[in-house]
Amino acid sequence: MRKSTLLPLLAAALAATPALAQHDHHAMPGMAMPADTAHHDLSGMEMGSMGDIPMSHAYSRNLPMSRNGSGTAWQPDQTDMYMWMQHKGPWMLMYHGAAFGRYTSQNFNHNGARGHANAVDGPNWFMTMAQRRVGERGLLNLSLMMSLDALTETRGGYPLLFQTGESYKGQPLIDKQHPHDLFSGLSVGYTYAFSKDVDLTAYLGYPGEPAVGPTAFMHRLSAMPNPDAPLSHHWTDATHITFGVATLGLRYKQFKLEGSNFTGREPDQYRFDFDRPRADSWATRLNWNPGPTLALQVSHAYIKSPEDLHPDENVHRTTASVLHSRSWGQRHYIASSLVWGMNKTVGKGPEHAVLAETNLTLGRPTFYGRYEFVQKDSEELNFYIVGPNDGYVATVFNVNALTLGASYRLTTLGGPRGPELSVGGQLTGYVIPETLQGNRYAPGSYYGPGYGRLPLSASVYVRLNAPWMKAM
């Protein structure tokens, strides 16, 4: 199926969703809970009518829905949401989704240089969650996430300068972002509330997300307008699609301690199947929301053999992050994230990554930015510098990337609660070492072009996403 045919189909799929969501009830775009909602007991609230009370958190009867992140991660309570909601008997249903139609030009100011590429593509994802109460203290949550990236991102993915970490047809993907699997999430979670302050959650995903890092980039409000995956993805949140996850989490008031057992190997190149679960890796994470505008976490993971091309390399990954969200008025909010990640493998020094991003939405216009510092070695980039006697020397390169962008919400499709249509564009500049700018010397005794001085990349896009809901 050609991309020109598929992108309208994605739009039609999103446009059809509000008809389902409004069959019984309408969503609540204006309902807000007090800023200290997280400290109030929600356990006695009835969910019989969507007009009476909002859903609770996916993994706690006593936390607000707006704290939901990806997997079992937390976001700030003042995080605005984009979704449809529906009530079916004892079940509360949520539908999320976003789809881009995009033209991107990478390293456009260096024609013929490394990483120079142009493409029309369409990153996308769709998610549904179902939640119901079980008895006086239980909460059951089911979730499904799907993506048609494999159809809209051909030949191994979309061009993205300095992106690494995956493989396709036995070759590493360099300067490309891989597509996500058709089944990107399929999970079940059960939470038992001992009291309004203490609950215990068991979570199983195939695929799912272990307790590693912050909320994954595609679910962070701070990253929502940006169609590109972060260059630091494989330092912080690359485990968001893992085929085989089991997590236990204990919450006490505004703290939650989690432990996960999961499959270390990342999804293979076959995007329409289910990979073999291995249960060979582990992670632990501490979450803390000190107030309604902040979500903090620190995590550490042992990841066994994550890369198919390097099966003997195991990774120790450590992350820490601060997420901030604050909303005021109608569709006015700011959401920001500061994320650090470190990968350590045997025989190599630690490699660090830092991400800082923000999303300022003022009604229809949105202004956003992302800065990243990432350390990538010669093996990842397949880029070696010339050493003595014309030999090649491996090194670690410091890559700095700054993205500035803006988007504008044009309209909604199919009625006031239809998907929102926006247009936008962004520009990214890269500050890189001189050694990456000139010709490289790679294994096999050949020279190749470098990236040039101050590479630039740009994208223009249209975006469809679920309608806005104020933080609850």
Short mmCIF file of C-alpha atoms in Angstrom, two decimals:
data_model
loop_
_atom_site.label_atom_id
_atom_site.label_comp_id
_atom_site.label_asym_id
_atom_site.label_seq_id
_atom_site.Cartn_x
_atom_site.Cartn_y
_atom_site.Cartn_z
CA MET A 1 0.00 0.00 0.00
CA ARG A 2 1.41 3.38 -1.00
CA LYS A 3 1.90 6.11 1.58
CA SER A 4 -0.29 8.49 -0.44
CA THR A 5 -3.17 6.04 0.03
CA LEU A 6 -2.45 5.14 3.63
CA LEU A 7 -2.31 8.62 5.14
CA PRO A 8 -5.97 9.41 4.28
CA LEU A 9 -6.92 6.05 5.77
CA LEU A 10 -5.21 7.03 9.02
CA ALA A 11 -7.20 10.25 9.02
CA ALA A 12 -10.41 8.32 8.46
CA ALA A 13 -9.60 5.96 11.32
CA LEU A 14 -9.11 8.85 13.73
CA ALA A 15 -12.20 10.62 12.45
CA ALA A 16 -14.32 7.53 13.09
CA THR A 17 -13.29 7.26 16.73
CA PRO A 18 -15.44 10.09 18.17
CA ALA A 19 -18.58 8.44 16.82
CA LEU A 20 -17.83 5.45 19.02
CA ALA A 21 -16.90 7.56 22.01
CA GLN A 22 -20.06 9.67 21.83
CA HIS A 23 -22.47 6.78 21.35
CA ASP A 24 -23.45 6.80 25.02
CA HIS A 25 -21.80 9.83 26.59
CA HIS A 26 -19.81 12.91 25.73
CA ALA A 27 -16.28 13.60 26.92
CA MET A 28 -15.68 16.31 29.49
CA PRO A 29 -13.40 18.97 28.03
CA GLY A 30 -14.00 21.46 30.79
CA MET A 31 -14.08 19.33 33.93
CA ALA A 32 -11.22 20.03 36.32
CA MET A 33 -10.41 18.71 39.75
CA PRO A 34 -8.75 20.77 42.47
CA ALA A 35 -4.98 21.12 42.33
CA ASP A 36 -4.62 18.85 45.35
CA THR A 37 -6.80 16.09 43.86
CA ALA A 38 -4.11 13.50 44.39
CA HIS A 39 -4.45 13.90 48.15
CA HIS A 40 -8.19 13.21 48.25
CA ASP A 41 -9.84 9.83 48.54
CA LEU A 42 -11.57 8.89 45.30
CA SER A 43 -12.39 5.36 46.37
CA GLY A 44 -16.01 6.09 47.21
CA MET A 45 -16.83 7.90 43.99
CA GLU A 46 -19.33 6.31 41.65
CA MET A 47 -18.47 6.07 37.98
CA GLY A 48 -22.03 5.48 36.84
CA SER A 49 -22.24 8.70 34.85
CA MET A 50 -19.46 10.45 33.03
CA GLY A 51 -21.18 13.71 33.81
CA ASP A 52 -20.78 13.09 37.54
CA ILE A 53 -17.11 12.18 38.02
CA PRO A 54 -14.00 11.53 35.91
CA MET A 55 -12.11 8.27 35.68
CA SER A 56 -9.45 7.53 38.23
CA HIS A 57 -5.85 6.73 37.44
CA ALA A 58 -5.32 3.48 35.52
CA TYR A 59 -3.46 1.91 38.47
CA SER A 60 -4.98 3.57 41.51
CA ARG A 61 -8.53 4.32 42.63
CA ASN A 62 -7.14 7.22 44.66
CA LEU A 63 -5.16 9.16 42.04
CA PRO A 64 -6.39 11.39 39.19
CA MET A 65 -6.55 10.16 35.63
CA SER A 66 -4.23 12.95 34.47
CA ARG A 67 -1.31 11.25 36.25
CA ASN A 68 -1.43 8.41 33.69
CA GLY A 69 1.76 8.09 31.68
CA SER A 70 2.98 5.28 29.47
CA GLY A 71 3.10 1.84 31.07
CA THR A 72 3.01 2.42 34.82
CA ALA A 73 4.96 5.71 34.69
CA TRP A 74 3.59 8.92 36.21
CA GLN A 75 3.04 12.38 34.81
CA PRO A 76 2.19 15.56 36.75
CA ASP A 77 -1.43 15.82 37.89
CA GLN A 78 -1.84 19.08 35.96
CA THR A 79 -1.11 17.38 32.63
CA ASP A 80 -3.77 18.21 30.06
CA MET A 81 -5.02 15.21 28.08
CA TYR A 82 -6.11 14.44 24.53
CA MET A 83 -8.66 11.64 24.36
CA TRP A 84 -12.21 10.43 23.93
CA MET A 85 -14.05 8.82 26.83
CA GLN A 86 -16.96 6.39 26.88
CA HIS A 87 -19.02 4.56 29.50
CA LYS A 88 -20.15 0.96 28.84
CA GLY A 89 -21.85 -0.66 31.82
CA PRO A 90 -19.23 -1.06 34.57
CA TRP A 91 -16.41 -0.20 32.14
CA MET A 92 -14.87 3.19 31.49
CA LEU A 93 -13.14 3.44 28.11
CA MET A 94 -10.55 5.88 26.78
CA TYR A 95 -9.31 6.32 23.23
CA HIS A 96 -6.10 8.14 22.31
CA GLY A 97 -4.28 8.62 19.04
CA ALA A 98 -2.12 10.79 16.83
CA ALA A 99 -1.11 10.61 13.17
CA PHE A 100 1.28 12.84 11.23
CA GLY A 101 1.55 13.45 7.51
CA ARG A 102 5.00 14.89 7.11
CA TYR A 103 7.68 15.99 4.67
CA THR A 104 11.15 15.94 6.21
CA SER A 105 14.54 16.97 4.84
CA GLN A 106 17.60 15.88 6.80
CA ASN A 107 20.98 17.63 6.50
CA PHE A 108 19.45 19.72 3.73
CA ASN A 109 22.31 22.24 3.71
CA HIS A 110 24.88 19.59 2.73
CA ASN A 111 23.74 17.91 -0.46
CA GLY A 112 25.57 14.60 -0.85
CA ALA A 113 26.83 14.62 2.73
CA ARG A 114 26.21 11.83 5.19
CA GLY A 115 22.63 11.65 6.41
CA HIS A 116 21.23 13.84 3.63
CA ALA A 117 17.75 12.50 2.88
CA ASN A 118 14.23 13.65 2.03
CA ALA A 119 11.05 11.71 2.75
CA VAL A 120 7.28 11.85 2.98
CA ASP A 121 6.12 9.75 5.91
CA GLY A 122 3.51 9.41 8.64
CA PRO A 123 4.39 8.52 12.26
CA ASN A 124 1.25 7.33 14.04
CA TRP A 125 -0.14 5.46 17.04
CA PHE A 126 -3.55 4.56 18.45
CA MET A 127 -4.44 3.38 21.94
CA THR A 128 -7.47 2.29 23.89
CA MET A 129 -7.81 1.62 27.62
CA ALA A 130 -10.62 -0.08 29.53
CA GLN A 131 -11.02 0.23 33.29
CA ARG A 132 -13.47 -1.08 35.88
CA ARG A 133 -13.68 -1.46 39.63
CA VAL A 134 -13.50 -4.91 41.17
CA GLY A 135 -15.19 -5.18 44.56
CA GLU A 136 -14.65 -2.54 47.21
CA ARG A 137 -10.89 -2.13 46.73
CA GLY A 138 -9.84 -3.55 43.36
CA LEU A 139 -9.22 -1.87 40.00
CA LEU A 140 -8.73 -3.68 36.68
CA ASN A 141 -7.13 -1.98 33.68
CA LEU A 142 -6.70 -3.31 30.13
CA SER A 143 -4.82 -1.47 27.39
CA LEU A 144 -4.07 -1.92 23.71
CA MET A 145 -1.73 0.22 21.62
CA MET A 146 -1.20 -0.18 17.89
CA SER A 147 0.81 1.58 15.20
CA LEU A 148 0.80 1.48 11.40
CA ASP A 149 4.37 2.81 11.24
CA ALA A 150 5.49 -0.28 9.33
CA LEU A 151 3.22 0.81 6.47
CA THR A 152 3.96 4.54 6.59
CA GLU A 153 7.70 4.29 7.35
CA THR A 154 9.26 2.09 4.67
CA ARG A 155 12.81 0.77 4.22
CA GLY A 156 13.49 0.47 7.91
CA GLY A 157 12.15 3.81 9.12
CA TYR A 158 12.14 7.55 8.54
CA PRO A 159 15.33 9.62 8.12
CA LEU A 160 16.52 11.24 11.35
CA LEU A 161 20.02 12.62 11.57
CA PHE A 162 22.26 10.92 14.20
CA GLN A 163 19.58 8.44 15.26
CA THR A 164 20.90 4.93 15.99
CA GLY A 165 20.05 1.82 17.97
CA GLU A 166 18.16 -0.59 15.70
CA SER A 167 18.86 -2.85 12.72
CA TYR A 168 17.12 -3.78 9.48
CA LYS A 169 17.96 -6.74 7.22
CA GLY A 170 21.12 -7.42 9.17
CA GLN A 171 22.42 -3.86 8.92
CA PRO A 172 22.42 -1.15 11.59
CA LEU A 173 19.96 1.70 11.15
CA ILE A 174 22.04 4.89 11.19
CA ASP A 175 20.49 8.31 10.68
CA LYS A 176 17.09 6.58 10.74
CA GLN A 177 14.31 6.06 13.27
CA HIS A 178 12.81 2.57 13.19
CA PRO A 179 9.05 2.03 12.81
CA HIS A 180 7.07 0.76 15.78
CA ASP A 181 5.39 -2.63 15.91
CA LEU A 182 1.78 -3.10 14.86
CA PHE A 183 1.08 -4.32 18.39
CA SER A 184 2.98 -1.78 20.49
CA GLY A 185 1.20 -2.53 23.75
CA LEU A 186 -1.11 -5.20 25.13
CA SER A 187 -1.32 -5.19 28.91
CA VAL A 188 -3.42 -5.98 31.95
CA GLY A 189 -3.05 -4.42 35.39
CA TYR A 190 -4.75 -5.07 38.72
CA THR A 191 -4.48 -2.73 41.70
CA TYR A 192 -5.60 -3.43 45.25
CA ALA A 193 -6.14 -0.43 47.53
CA PHE A 194 -5.24 -1.15 51.17
CA SER A 195 -6.23 2.44 51.99
CA LYS A 196 -6.43 5.80 50.27
CA ASP A 197 -2.66 6.14 50.77
CA VAL A 198 -1.43 2.62 49.97
CA ASP A 199 -2.06 0.36 47.00
CA LEU A 200 -0.30 -2.52 45.24
CA THR A 201 -0.27 -2.98 41.46
CA ALA A 202 0.53 -6.05 39.36
CA TYR A 203 1.10 -5.33 35.66
CA LEU A 204 1.68 -7.76 32.77
CA GLY A 205 2.46 -6.68 29.21
CA TYR A 206 3.06 -8.58 25.97
CA PRO A 207 4.17 -6.20 24.73
CA GLY A 208 4.37 -3.78 27.62
CA GLU A 209 6.66 -1.26 29.29
CA PRO A 210 8.92 -2.05 32.26
CA ALA A 211 9.75 0.38 35.05
CA VAL A 212 12.55 2.14 33.16
CA GLY A 213 12.77 5.87 32.57
CA PRO A 214 10.06 8.54 32.40
CA THR A 215 6.85 8.43 30.40
CA ALA A 216 7.85 7.48 26.84
CA PHE A 217 8.28 10.34 24.40
CA MET A 218 5.12 9.75 22.32
CA HIS A 219 2.99 9.99 25.49
CA ARG A 220 4.72 13.03 27.03
CA LEU A 221 2.76 16.23 26.65
CA SER A 222 6.05 18.12 26.32
CA ALA A 223 6.90 16.07 23.19
CA MET A 224 3.43 15.91 21.64
CA PRO A 225 3.91 18.49 18.81
CA ASN A 226 7.26 17.03 17.68
CA PRO A 227 6.96 14.19 15.11
CA ASP A 228 10.57 13.05 15.67
CA ALA A 229 11.75 10.53 18.23
CA PRO A 230 14.48 11.86 20.55
CA LEU A 231 18.09 11.00 19.72
CA SER A 232 18.37 9.94 23.37
CA HIS A 233 15.61 7.36 22.93
CA HIS A 234 17.95 4.41 23.51
CA TRP A 235 19.35 6.02 26.66
CA THR A 236 16.03 6.66 28.39
CA ASP A 237 12.78 5.12 27.11
CA ALA A 238 13.56 2.60 24.33
CA THR A 239 12.03 -0.18 26.44
CA HIS A 240 8.51 1.23 25.95
CA ILE A 241 7.74 -1.68 23.58
CA THR A 242 8.98 -4.87 25.24
CA PHE A 243 7.68 -8.34 24.45
CA GLY A 244 7.27 -9.70 27.94
CA VAL A 245 6.99 -7.52 31.06
CA ALA A 246 5.94 -8.21 34.65
CA THR A 247 5.91 -5.30 37.13
CA LEU A 248 4.97 -4.97 40.79
CA GLY A 249 4.46 -1.49 42.19
CA LEU A 250 3.77 -0.32 45.74
CA ARG A 251 2.42 3.20 46.21
CA TYR A 252 2.55 5.13 49.47
CA LYS A 253 0.92 8.54 49.15
CA GLN A 254 2.92 10.41 46.49
CA PHE A 255 5.70 7.79 46.20
CA LYS A 256 5.70 4.58 44.19
CA LEU A 257 8.42 1.92 44.17
CA GLU A 258 8.40 -0.52 41.26
CA GLY A 259 10.30 -3.59 40.14
CA SER A 260 10.15 -5.27 36.72
CA ASN A 261 11.26 -8.49 35.11
CA PHE A 262 11.26 -8.25 31.33
CA THR A 263 12.72 -9.23 27.96
CA GLY A 264 15.96 -7.40 27.25
CA ARG A 265 15.98 -7.89 23.48
CA GLU A 266 14.36 -5.04 21.60
CA PRO A 267 11.70 -5.82 18.98
CA ASP A 268 13.05 -7.36 15.79
CA GLN A 269 12.59 -6.00 12.28
CA TYR A 270 9.39 -7.96 11.71
CA ARG A 271 6.79 -5.46 12.86
CA PHE A 272 3.60 -7.51 12.51
CA ASP A 273 4.35 -10.44 14.83
CA PHE A 274 4.96 -11.10 18.53
CA ASP A 275 8.57 -11.70 19.62
CA ARG A 276 9.59 -14.46 22.00
CA PRO A 277 9.47 -13.40 25.69
CA ARG A 278 12.71 -14.07 27.60
CA ALA A 279 12.34 -12.69 31.14
CA ASP A 280 16.11 -12.14 31.34
CA SER A 281 16.33 -8.52 32.49
CA TRP A 282 15.27 -6.47 35.51
CA ALA A 283 14.59 -2.88 36.51
CA THR A 284 13.60 -0.82 39.51
CA ARG A 285 12.14 2.68 39.61
CA LEU A 286 11.16 5.20 42.29
CA ASN A 287 8.47 7.73 41.36
CA TRP A 288 7.65 10.85 43.37
CA ASN A 289 5.08 13.54 42.65
CA PRO A 290 5.82 16.25 45.24
CA GLY A 291 2.99 18.46 43.99
CA PRO A 292 0.38 18.73 41.24
CA THR A 293 2.79 20.23 38.70
CA LEU A 294 5.76 17.85 39.07
CA ALA A 295 6.62 14.19 38.46
CA LEU A 296 10.09 12.90 39.34
CA GLN A 297 11.62 9.47 38.82
CA VAL A 298 14.92 7.64 39.05
CA SER A 299 15.44 4.16 37.65
CA HIS A 300 18.08 1.54 36.99
CA ALA A 301 17.91 -1.48 34.69
CA TYR A 302 20.02 -4.44 33.66
CA ILE A 303 19.14 -5.12 30.01
CA LYS A 304 20.42 -8.40 28.59
CA SER A 305 21.41 -8.43 24.92
CA PRO A 306 19.17 -5.59 23.72
CA GLU A 307 20.66 -5.38 20.21
CA ASP A 308 20.27 -8.15 17.65
CA LEU A 309 23.61 -7.29 15.98
CA HIS A 310 25.49 -7.34 19.31
CA PRO A 311 24.01 -10.30 21.20
CA ASP A 312 26.90 -10.48 23.69
CA GLU A 313 26.56 -6.89 24.88
CA ASN A 314 24.47 -6.26 28.00
CA VAL A 315 23.54 -2.76 29.15
CA HIS A 316 23.21 -1.19 32.58
CA ARG A 317 20.88 1.80 32.09
CA THR A 318 20.33 4.52 34.68
CA THR A 319 17.84 7.36 34.22
CA ALA A 320 16.48 10.33 36.14
CA SER A 321 13.87 12.85 35.08
CA VAL A 322 11.73 15.81 36.11
CA LEU A 323 8.44 16.41 34.29
CA HIS A 324 6.56 19.67 34.81
CA SER A 325 3.07 20.66 33.67
CA ARG A 326 0.91 23.65 34.50
CA SER A 327 -2.39 24.63 32.92
CA TRP A 328 -4.48 27.77 33.13
CA GLY A 329 -7.58 28.89 31.31
CA GLN A 330 -8.95 27.24 28.18
CA ARG A 331 -6.27 25.29 26.28
CA HIS A 332 -3.45 27.23 27.87
CA TYR A 333 -0.64 25.17 29.36
CA ILE A 334 3.08 24.60 29.49
CA ALA A 335 4.63 21.14 29.74
CA SER A 336 8.37 20.52 30.08
CA SER A 337 10.70 17.57 30.62
CA LEU A 338 14.30 17.27 31.75
CA VAL A 339 15.64 13.73 31.28
CA TRP A 340 19.08 12.18 31.82
CA GLY A 341 20.11 8.68 30.83
CA MET A 342 23.33 6.68 30.96
CA ASN A 343 24.23 3.40 29.28
CA LYS A 344 27.14 1.29 30.51
CA THR A 345 28.36 -1.87 28.80
CA VAL A 346 31.29 -4.11 29.71
CA GLY A 347 34.52 -2.91 28.13
CA LYS A 348 33.21 0.57 27.39
CA GLY A 349 32.95 3.75 29.37
CA PRO A 350 29.54 5.19 30.28
CA GLU A 351 27.72 7.12 27.57
CA HIS A 352 25.38 9.91 28.66
CA ALA A 353 22.37 11.67 27.18
CA VAL A 354 20.43 14.73 28.33
CA LEU A 355 17.10 15.93 26.94
CA ALA A 356 15.26 19.17 27.72
CA GLU A 357 11.99 19.86 25.92
CA THR A 358 8.99 22.11 26.33
CA ASN A 359 5.54 22.64 24.82
CA LEU A 360 3.79 25.99 25.27
CA THR A 361 0.20 25.93 24.01
CA LEU A 362 -1.78 29.18 23.98
CA GLY A 363 -5.15 28.25 22.53
CA ARG A 364 -4.68 27.52 18.85
CA PRO A 365 -0.92 28.21 18.50
CA THR A 366 1.74 25.98 20.03
CA PHE A 367 5.44 26.74 20.37
CA TYR A 368 7.88 24.00 21.27
CA GLY A 369 11.53 23.14 21.53
CA ARG A 370 13.88 20.29 22.31
CA TYR A 371 17.58 20.29 23.18
CA GLU A 372 19.60 17.08 23.35
CA PHE A 373 23.15 16.18 24.25
CA VAL A 374 24.00 12.60 23.31
CA GLN A 375 27.26 10.66 23.37
CA LYS A 376 27.45 8.20 20.46
CA ASP A 377 30.48 6.06 19.73
CA SER A 378 32.12 5.06 16.46
CA GLU A 379 30.44 1.67 16.41
CA GLU A 380 26.95 3.17 16.69
CA LEU A 381 27.53 5.73 13.97
CA ASN A 382 29.90 3.52 11.93
CA PHE A 383 32.16 6.54 11.87
CA TYR A 384 35.87 6.17 12.60
CA ILE A 385 38.58 8.80 12.46
CA VAL A 386 41.95 8.36 10.81
CA GLY A 387 44.74 7.32 13.16
CA PRO A 388 48.47 6.60 12.83
CA ASN A 389 49.51 4.70 9.70
CA ASP A 390 46.09 5.36 8.17
CA GLY A 391 44.43 3.06 10.66
CA TYR A 392 41.00 3.84 12.01
CA VAL A 393 40.40 4.90 15.60
CA ALA A 394 37.19 4.42 17.58
CA THR A 395 36.01 7.32 19.70
CA VAL A 396 32.95 8.80 21.39
CA PHE A 397 31.31 11.79 19.73
CA ASN A 398 29.36 14.49 21.56
CA VAL A 399 26.28 15.39 19.52
CA ASN A 400 24.21 18.49 20.34
CA ALA A 401 20.83 19.03 18.70
CA LEU A 402 18.40 21.93 19.08
CA THR A 403 14.88 21.82 17.61
CA LEU A 404 12.53 24.80 17.48
CA GLY A 405 9.03 24.45 16.10
CA ALA A 406 5.49 25.75 16.03
CA SER A 407 2.08 24.40 15.12
CA TYR A 408 -1.40 25.83 14.74
CA ARG A 409 -4.69 24.07 15.42
CA LEU A 410 -6.91 24.64 12.39
CA THR A 411 -10.15 22.85 13.17
CA THR A 412 -11.82 19.67 14.35
CA LEU A 413 -13.16 17.05 11.96
CA GLY A 414 -16.58 15.45 12.23
CA GLY A 415 -18.03 17.72 14.89
CA PRO A 416 -16.88 19.55 18.04
CA ARG A 417 -15.49 16.35 19.60
CA GLY A 418 -13.81 15.11 16.46
CA PRO A 419 -10.06 14.76 15.98
CA GLU A 420 -8.11 18.00 15.93
CA LEU A 421 -6.27 19.01 12.76
CA SER A 422 -3.08 21.06 13.11
CA VAL A 423 -0.31 22.22 10.79
CA GLY A 424 3.25 22.81 11.88
CA GLY A 425 6.92 22.93 11.10
CA GLN A 426 10.27 22.71 12.83
CA LEU A 427 13.98 23.29 12.27
CA THR A 428 16.83 21.36 13.90
CA GLY A 429 20.47 22.39 14.06
CA TYR A 430 23.32 20.12 15.14
CA VAL A 431 26.58 21.17 16.76
CA ILE A 432 29.03 18.31 16.28
CA PRO A 433 32.77 17.71 16.65
CA GLU A 434 35.04 18.59 13.75
CA THR A 435 35.88 14.92 13.36
CA LEU A 436 32.26 14.21 12.33
CA GLN A 437 32.20 17.03 9.81
CA GLY A 438 34.90 15.74 7.46
CA ASN A 439 35.43 12.43 5.71
CA ARG A 440 35.25 9.32 7.80
CA TYR A 441 37.52 6.30 7.71
CA ALA A 442 35.51 3.14 8.20
CA PRO A 443 36.39 -0.57 8.44
CA GLY A 444 37.04 -1.88 4.96
CA SER A 445 39.63 0.80 4.14
CA TYR A 446 37.41 3.37 2.45
CA TYR A 447 36.65 7.00 2.94
CA GLY A 448 33.15 8.41 2.97
CA PRO A 449 31.55 11.82 3.37
CA GLY A 450 31.04 13.35 6.79
CA TYR A 451 28.08 15.39 8.01
CA GLY A 452 29.48 18.82 7.21
CA ARG A 453 29.52 21.88 9.42
CA LEU A 454 26.34 22.69 11.37
CA PRO A 455 23.96 20.23 9.68
CA LEU A 456 20.35 21.41 9.47
CA SER A 457 17.11 19.44 9.19
CA ALA A 458 13.54 20.62 8.73
CA SER A 459 10.02 19.20 8.65
CA VAL A 460 6.56 20.46 7.76
CA TYR A 461 3.53 18.44 8.74
CA VAL A 462 -0.16 18.08 9.39
CA ARG A 463 -1.25 16.30 12.57
CA LEU A 464 -4.46 14.62 13.68
CA ASN A 465 -4.92 13.92 17.36
CA ALA A 466 -7.69 13.14 19.82
CA PRO A 467 -9.50 16.18 21.28
CA TRP A 468 -8.23 18.15 24.25
CA MET A 469 -9.35 17.58 27.82
CA LYS A 470 -8.31 19.76 30.72
CA ALA A 471 -6.18 18.18 33.43
CA MET A 472 -8.27 16.47 36.11
#
